[in-house]
């Protein structure tokens, strides 16, 4: 059962303004990732349209949507969770959402456009910590963390490099 297009047209037309970017959630869409989150964070306004049942009529795709996004190669019952994933990933990139700009920069440099470049080092007992972490040299520590993140990504998700 496809969603009837008329109520979707009416809903979008009543909400969208000139600069609103209308995005359909669909397993057949472009794969959502950090780079797309950053791109969406620049948009003046987003309208995410979540489907249900068999999804959308092609008229919705053709005439209403600026973009179609998928959050992964699997099929969910409806688009509510994909919407929440996208809202969360985009919102945290907006100014003032994370506590400090420093935290944002740190996250961004730890991830680039990928998504698992976290670094080891948290929770290591002091006597097992690499010497550099105990050195107090922030530049060296940052370089060490960046290199560890690169190695971890190479090992676990080489496709992201
Ligand atoms: N064959 C349909 C299609 O390709 O759109 C499947 C529809 S799915 C059962 C119902 C709705 O859930 C979709 O319209 C979409 O909004 C949402 N959905 C399901 N899986 C999704 C995914 N991986 N990414 C984004 N949205 C998804």
Coordinates of N, CA and C and ligand atoms in Angstrom, one line a residue:
X1 N 0.8 -1.2 0.0 CA 0.0 0.0 0.0 C 0.9 1.3 0.0
X2 N 0.7 2.0 -1.0 CA 1.5 3.3 -1.1 C 0.8 4.4 -0.4
X3 N 1.5 5.4 0.1 CA 0.9 6.5 0.8 C 0.2 7.4 -0.3
X4 N -1.0 7.8 -0.1 CA -1.7 8.7 -1.0 C -0.9 10.0 -1.2
X5 N -0.6 10.5 -2.4 CA 0.2 11.7 -2.5 C -0.4 13.0 -2.1
X6 N -1.8 13.1 -2.3 CA -2.4 14.4 -2.0 C -2.1 15.0 -0.6
X7 N -2.4 14.2 0.5 CA -2.1 14.7 1.8 C -0.6 15.1 2.0
X8 N 0.3 14.4 1.4 CA 1.7 14.7 1.5 C 2.0 16.1 0.8
X9 N 1.4 16.3 -0.4 CA 1.6 17.5 -1.1 C 1.0 18.7 -0.2
X10 N -0.2 18.4 0.3 CA -0.8 19.5 1.1 C 0.0 19.8 2.4
X11 N 0.5 18.8 3.0 CA 1.3 19.0 4.3 C 2.5 19.8 4.0
X12 N 3.2 19.3 2.9 CA 4.5 20.0 2.6 C 4.2 21.4 2.1
X13 N 3.2 21.6 1.3 CA 3.0 23.0 0.8 C 2.6 23.9 1.9
X14 N 1.9 23.4 3.0 CA 1.5 24.3 4.1 C 2.7 24.6 5.0
X15 N 3.7 23.8 4.9 CA 4.9 24.0 5.9 C 6.1 24.6 5.2
X16 N 6.3 24.3 3.9 CA 7.6 24.7 3.3 C 7.6 26.1 2.9
X17 N 8.8 26.8 3.1 CA 8.9 28.1 2.7 C 9.9 28.1 1.5
X18 N 10.2 29.3 1.0 CA 11.0 29.4 -0.2 C 12.3 28.6 -0.2
X19 N 13.0 28.7 1.0 CA 14.3 28.1 1.1 C 14.3 26.7 1.8
X20 N 13.1 26.2 2.0 CA 13.0 24.9 2.7 C 13.5 23.8 1.8
X21 N 14.4 22.9 2.3 CA 14.8 21.8 1.6 C 14.0 20.6 2.0
X22 N 13.3 20.0 1.0 CA 12.4 18.8 1.4 C 13.1 17.5 1.1
X23 N 13.2 16.7 2.1 CA 14.0 15.4 2.0 C 13.1 14.3 2.3
X24 N 13.0 13.3 1.4 CA 12.2 12.1 1.7 C 13.2 11.1 2.3
X25 N 12.6 10.3 3.2 CA 13.4 9.2 3.8 C 13.0 7.9 3.0
X26 N 14.0 7.2 2.5 CA 13.7 6.1 1.7 C 14.9 5.2 1.7
X27 N 14.7 3.8 1.8 CA 15.9 2.9 1.7 C 16.6 3.0 0.4
X28 N 15.9 3.6 -0.6 CA 16.5 3.7 -2.0 C 17.2 5.0 -2.2
X29 N 17.3 5.8 -1.1 CA 17.9 7.1 -1.3 C 19.4 7.1 -1.2
X30 N 20.0 8.3 -1.4 CA 21.4 8.5 -1.2 C 21.8 8.2 0.2
X31 N 22.9 7.5 0.4 CA 23.3 7.0 1.8 C 23.7 8.2 2.7
X32 N 23.0 8.4 3.7 CA 23.3 9.5 4.7 C 24.7 9.2 5.3
X33 N 25.5 10.3 5.5 CA 26.8 10.2 6.2 C 27.1 11.5 6.8
X34 N 28.3 11.6 7.4 CA 28.7 12.8 8.1 C 28.8 14.0 7.1
X35 N 29.3 13.7 5.9 CA 29.4 14.9 4.9 C 28.1 15.4 4.6
X36 N 27.1 14.5 4.4 CA 25.7 15.0 4.1 C 25.1 15.8 5.3
X37 N 25.4 15.2 6.6 CA 25.0 16.0 7.8 C 25.5 17.4 7.8
X38 N 26.8 17.5 7.4 CA 27.4 18.9 7.4 C 26.8 19.7 6.3
X39 N 26.5 19.1 5.2 CA 25.8 19.9 4.1 C 24.4 20.3 4.6
X40 N 23.7 19.5 5.2 CA 22.3 19.8 5.7 C 22.3 20.8 6.8
X41 N 23.4 20.8 7.6 CA 23.5 21.8 8.7 C 23.6 23.2 8.1
X42 N 23.9 23.4 6.9 CA 24.0 24.7 6.2 C 22.7 25.2 5.7
X43 N 21.8 24.3 5.5 CA 20.5 24.6 4.9 C 19.7 25.5 5.9
X44 N 19.0 26.5 5.3 CA 18.2 27.4 6.2 C 17.1 26.7 6.9
X45 N 16.5 25.7 6.2 CA 15.4 25.0 6.8 C 15.2 23.6 6.1
X46 N 15.0 22.6 7.0 CA 14.8 21.2 6.4 C 13.4 20.7 6.7
X47 N 12.8 20.0 5.8 CA 11.6 19.4 6.0 C 11.7 17.9 5.7
X48 N 11.7 17.0 6.7 CA 12.0 15.6 6.5 C 10.6 14.9 6.4
X49 N 10.5 14.1 5.3 CA 9.2 13.5 5.1 C 9.4 12.0 5.3
X50 N 8.7 11.5 6.3 CA 8.9 10.1 6.7 C 7.8 9.2 6.1
X51 N 8.2 8.1 5.5 CA 7.2 7.3 4.8 C 6.7 6.1 5.7
X52 N 5.8 5.4 5.2 CA 5.2 4.2 5.9 C 4.8 3.2 4.9
X53 N 4.3 2.1 5.3 CA 3.8 1.1 4.3 C 4.8 0.8 3.2
X54 N 4.3 0.9 2.0 CA 5.2 0.7 0.8 C 6.0 1.9 0.4
X55 N 5.8 3.0 1.1 CA 6.5 4.2 0.8 C 5.7 5.2 0.0
X56 N 6.5 6.0 -0.9 CA 5.8 7.1 -1.6 C 5.5 6.8 -3.0
X57 N 4.5 7.5 -3.4 CA 4.1 7.5 -4.8 C 5.2 8.2 -5.6
X58 N 5.4 7.8 -6.8 CA 6.5 8.5 -7.6 C 6.3 10.0 -7.8
X59 N 5.0 10.4 -7.8 CA 4.7 11.9 -7.9 C 5.4 12.7 -6.8
X60 N 5.4 12.1 -5.6 CA 6.0 12.8 -4.4 C 7.5 12.9 -4.7
X61 N 8.1 11.8 -5.1 CA 9.5 11.8 -5.4 C 9.8 12.8 -6.5
X62 N 9.1 12.8 -7.6 CA 9.4 13.7 -8.7 C 9.1 15.2 -8.5
X63 N 8.0 15.5 -7.8 CA 7.6 16.9 -7.7 C 7.8 17.6 -6.4
X64 N 8.1 16.8 -5.3 CA 8.1 17.4 -4.0 C 9.5 17.4 -3.4
X65 N 10.2 16.3 -3.7 CA 11.5 16.1 -3.0 C 12.7 16.8 -3.6
X66 N 13.5 17.4 -2.8 CA 14.8 18.0 -3.3 C 15.8 16.9 -3.2
X67 N 15.6 15.9 -2.3 CA 16.6 14.9 -2.1 C 15.9 13.7 -1.4
X68 N 16.6 12.5 -1.5 CA 16.0 11.3 -0.9 C 17.2 10.7 -0.2
X69 N 17.0 10.4 1.1 CA 18.1 9.9 1.9 C 17.7 8.5 2.5
X70 N 18.8 7.7 2.6 CA 18.6 6.4 3.3 C 19.6 6.4 4.5
X71 N 19.2 5.8 5.6 CA 20.2 5.7 6.7 C 21.0 4.4 6.7
X72 N 20.7 3.5 5.7 CA 21.4 2.2 5.7 C 20.8 1.2 4.8
X73 N 21.5 0.2 4.4 CA 21.0 -0.8 3.5 C 20.2 -1.8 4.3
X74 N 19.1 -1.4 4.8 CA 18.1 -2.3 5.4 C 16.8 -1.6 5.3
X75 N 15.7 -2.4 5.5 CA 14.4 -1.7 5.4 C 13.7 -1.7 6.8
X76 N 13.3 -0.5 7.2 CA 12.6 -0.3 8.4 C 11.1 -0.2 8.1
X77 N 10.2 -0.3 9.2 CA 8.8 -0.2 9.0 C 8.4 1.2 8.5
X78 N 9.0 2.2 9.0 CA 8.7 3.5 8.7 C 9.9 4.5 8.9
X79 N 9.7 5.7 8.5 CA 10.8 6.7 8.5 C 11.0 7.4 9.8
X80 N 10.3 7.1 10.8 CA 10.4 7.9 12.1 C 11.9 7.8 12.6
X81 N 12.4 6.6 12.7 CA 13.8 6.5 13.2 C 14.8 7.1 12.3
X82 N 14.7 6.9 11.0 CA 15.7 7.7 10.1 C 15.6 9.2 10.3
X83 N 14.4 9.7 10.5 CA 14.3 11.2 10.7 C 15.0 11.5 12.0
X84 N 14.8 10.7 13.0 CA 15.5 11.1 14.3 C 17.0 11.0 14.2
X85 N 17.5 10.0 13.4 CA 19.0 9.9 13.2 C 19.5 11.2 12.5
X86 N 18.8 11.6 11.5 CA 19.2 12.7 10.7 C 19.2 14.0 11.5
X87 N 18.0 14.2 12.2 CA 17.9 15.4 13.1 C 19.0 15.4 14.1
X88 N 19.3 14.3 14.7 CA 20.4 14.3 15.7 C 21.7 14.7 15.1
X89 N 22.1 14.0 14.0 CA 23.4 14.2 13.4 C 23.6 15.6 12.9
X90 N 22.5 16.2 12.4 CA 22.6 17.6 11.8 C 22.5 18.6 13.0
X91 N 21.7 18.4 14.0 CA 21.5 19.4 15.0 C 22.8 19.6 15.8
X92 N 23.5 18.5 16.0 CA 24.8 18.6 16.8 C 25.8 19.4 16.1
X93 N 25.6 19.7 14.8 CA 26.6 20.5 14.1 C 26.2 22.0 14.1
X94 N 25.1 22.3 14.6 CA 24.6 23.7 14.6 C 25.3 24.4 15.7
X95 N 25.7 25.7 15.5 CA 26.4 26.5 16.5 C 25.6 26.5 17.8
X96 N 26.3 26.3 18.9 CA 25.6 26.4 20.2 C 25.0 25.2 20.8
X97 N 24.9 24.1 19.9 CA 24.2 22.9 20.4 C 25.1 22.1 21.3
X98 N 26.4 21.9 20.9 CA 27.3 21.2 21.8 C 27.8 22.3 22.8
X99 N 28.3 21.8 23.9 CA 28.6 22.7 25.0 C 29.6 23.8 24.6
X100 N 30.7 23.3 24.0 CA 31.7 24.3 23.6 C 32.1 24.1 22.2
X101 N 32.6 25.2 21.6 CA 33.1 25.1 20.2 C 34.3 24.1 20.2
X102 N 35.1 24.0 21.3 CA 36.2 23.2 21.4 C 35.8 21.7 21.2
X103 N 34.7 21.3 21.9 CA 34.2 20.0 21.8 C 33.8 19.7 20.4
X104 N 33.2 20.7 19.7 CA 32.7 20.4 18.3 C 34.0 20.2 17.4
X105 N 35.0 21.1 17.6 CA 36.2 20.9 16.8 C 36.8 19.6 17.0
X106 N 36.9 19.2 18.3 CA 37.5 17.9 18.6 C 36.8 16.8 17.9
X107 N 35.5 16.8 18.0 CA 34.7 15.7 17.4 C 34.9 15.7 15.9
X108 N 34.9 16.9 15.3 CA 35.0 17.0 13.9 C 36.4 16.4 13.4
X109 N 37.5 16.9 14.2 CA 38.8 16.4 13.7 C 39.0 15.0 14.0
X110 N 38.3 14.4 15.0 CA 38.4 13.0 15.3 C 37.7 12.2 14.2
X111 N 36.8 12.8 13.5 CA 36.0 12.0 12.5 C 36.2 12.4 11.1
X112 N 36.6 13.6 10.8 CA 36.7 14.0 9.4 C 35.3 13.8 8.8
X113 N 35.3 13.2 7.6 CA 34.0 12.9 7.0 C 33.6 11.4 7.2
X114 N 34.4 10.8 8.1 CA 34.1 9.4 8.4 C 33.3 9.3 9.7
X115 N 33.2 8.1 10.2 CA 32.4 8.0 11.4 C 33.0 7.1 12.5
X116 N 34.1 6.5 12.4 CA 34.5 5.8 13.6 C 36.0 6.1 14.0
X117 N 36.4 7.3 13.7 CA 37.8 7.6 14.0 C 38.0 7.9 15.5
X118 N 37.4 7.2 16.4 CA 37.6 7.5 17.8 C 39.0 7.0 18.1
X119 N 39.6 7.5 19.2 CA 40.9 7.1 19.6 C 40.9 6.3 20.8
X120 N 41.8 5.4 21.0 CA 42.0 4.7 22.2 C 42.6 5.6 23.2
X121 N 42.7 5.2 24.4 CA 43.4 6.0 25.4 C 42.5 6.3 26.6
X122 N 41.2 6.4 26.4 CA 40.3 6.6 27.6 C 40.3 5.4 28.5
X123 N 40.4 5.6 29.7 CA 40.2 4.5 30.7 C 41.4 3.5 30.8
X124 N 42.5 3.9 30.2 CA 43.7 3.0 30.4 C 44.3 3.3 31.7
X125 N 44.7 2.3 32.5 CA 45.3 2.5 33.8 C 46.6 3.4 33.6
X126 N 46.9 4.2 34.5 CA 48.0 5.2 34.4 C 49.3 4.5 34.0
X127 N 49.6 3.4 34.7 CA 50.9 2.7 34.5 C 50.9 2.0 33.1
X128 N 49.8 1.9 32.4 CA 49.8 1.3 31.1 C 49.7 2.3 30.0
X129 N 49.5 3.6 30.4 CA 49.3 4.6 29.4 C 50.6 4.9 28.6
X130 N 50.4 5.1 27.3 CA 51.6 5.5 26.5 C 52.2 6.7 27.1
X131 N 53.5 6.8 27.1 CA 54.2 7.9 27.7 C 53.8 9.3 27.2
X132 N 53.4 9.3 25.9 CA 53.1 10.6 25.4 C 51.8 11.2 26.1
X133 N 50.9 10.3 26.5 CA 49.7 10.8 27.2 C 50.0 11.4 28.5
X134 N 51.1 11.0 29.1 CA 51.5 11.5 30.4 C 52.4 12.7 30.3
X135 N 52.8 13.1 29.1 CA 53.8 14.1 28.9 C 53.3 15.5 29.2
X136 N 52.0 15.7 29.1 CA 51.5 17.1 29.2 C 51.7 18.0 28.0
X137 N 52.3 17.4 27.0 CA 52.6 18.1 25.7 C 51.3 18.0 24.8
X138 N 50.5 19.1 24.8 CA 49.2 18.9 24.1 C 49.4 18.7 22.6
X139 N 50.4 19.3 22.0 CA 50.6 19.2 20.6 C 50.9 17.7 20.3
X140 N 51.9 17.1 21.1 CA 52.3 15.7 20.9 C 51.1 14.8 21.1
X141 N 50.3 15.1 22.1 CA 49.2 14.2 22.4 C 48.1 14.3 21.3
X142 N 47.9 15.5 20.8 CA 46.9 15.6 19.7 C 47.4 14.8 18.5
X143 N 48.8 14.9 18.2 CA 49.3 14.2 17.0 C 49.2 12.7 17.2
X144 N 49.5 12.3 18.5 CA 49.4 10.8 18.8 C 48.0 10.3 18.6
X145 N 47.0 11.1 19.1 CA 45.6 10.7 19.0 C 45.2 10.7 17.5
X146 N 45.6 11.6 16.7 CA 45.2 11.7 15.3 C 45.8 10.4 14.6
X147 N 47.0 10.1 14.9 CA 47.7 8.9 14.3 C 47.0 7.6 14.7
X148 N 46.6 7.5 16.0 CA 45.9 6.3 16.5 C 44.5 6.2 15.9
X149 N 43.9 7.3 15.7 CA 42.6 7.3 15.0 C 42.7 6.8 13.6
X150 N 43.8 7.3 12.9 CA 44.0 6.9 11.5 C 44.2 5.4 11.5
X151 N 45.1 4.9 12.4 CA 45.4 3.4 12.4 C 44.1 2.6 12.7
X152 N 43.3 3.1 13.7 CA 42.1 2.3 14.1 C 41.1 2.3 12.9
X153 N 41.0 3.4 12.2 CA 40.1 3.5 11.0 C 40.6 2.5 9.9
X154 N 42.0 2.5 9.7 CA 42.6 1.7 8.7 C 42.3 0.2 9.0
X155 N 42.3 -0.1 10.3 CA 42.1 -1.5 10.7 C 40.7 -1.9 10.6
X156 N 39.8 -1.0 11.1 CA 38.4 -1.4 11.2 C 37.5 -1.0 10.0
X157 N 37.8 0.2 9.5 CA 36.9 0.7 8.4 C 37.8 1.3 7.3
X158 N 38.6 0.5 6.6 CA 39.5 1.0 5.6 C 38.8 1.8 4.5
X159 N 37.5 1.4 4.3 CA 36.7 2.1 3.2 C 36.6 3.6 3.5
X160 N 36.7 4.0 4.8 CA 36.5 5.4 5.1 C 37.7 6.3 4.8
X161 N 38.9 5.6 4.6 CA 40.1 6.4 4.4 C 40.2 6.9 2.9
Ligands
LIG1 N1 10.0 -0.2 -1.0 C1 9.8 0.9 -0.2 C2 10.8 2.0 -0.6 O1 11.8 1.8 -1.3 O2 10.5 3.2 -0.2 C3 10.0 0.5 1.3 C4 9.2 1.3 2.2 S1 9.6 1.2 3.9 C5 8.8 -0.3 4.4 C6 8.6 2.4 4.6 C7 9.2 3.7 4.9 O3 10.2 3.6 5.9 C8 9.9 4.3 3.7 O4 9.0 5.1 2.9 C9 10.9 5.2 4.4 O5 10.4 6.5 4.7 C10 11.3 4.5 5.7 N2 12.5 3.7 5.6 C11 12.6 2.4 5.7 N3 13.9 2.0 5.7 C12 14.6 3.1 5.6 C13 16.0 3.4 5.4 N4 16.9 2.4 5.5 N5 16.4 4.7 5.3 C14 15.5 5.7 5.3 N6 14.2 5.5 5.4 C15 13.7 4.2 5.5

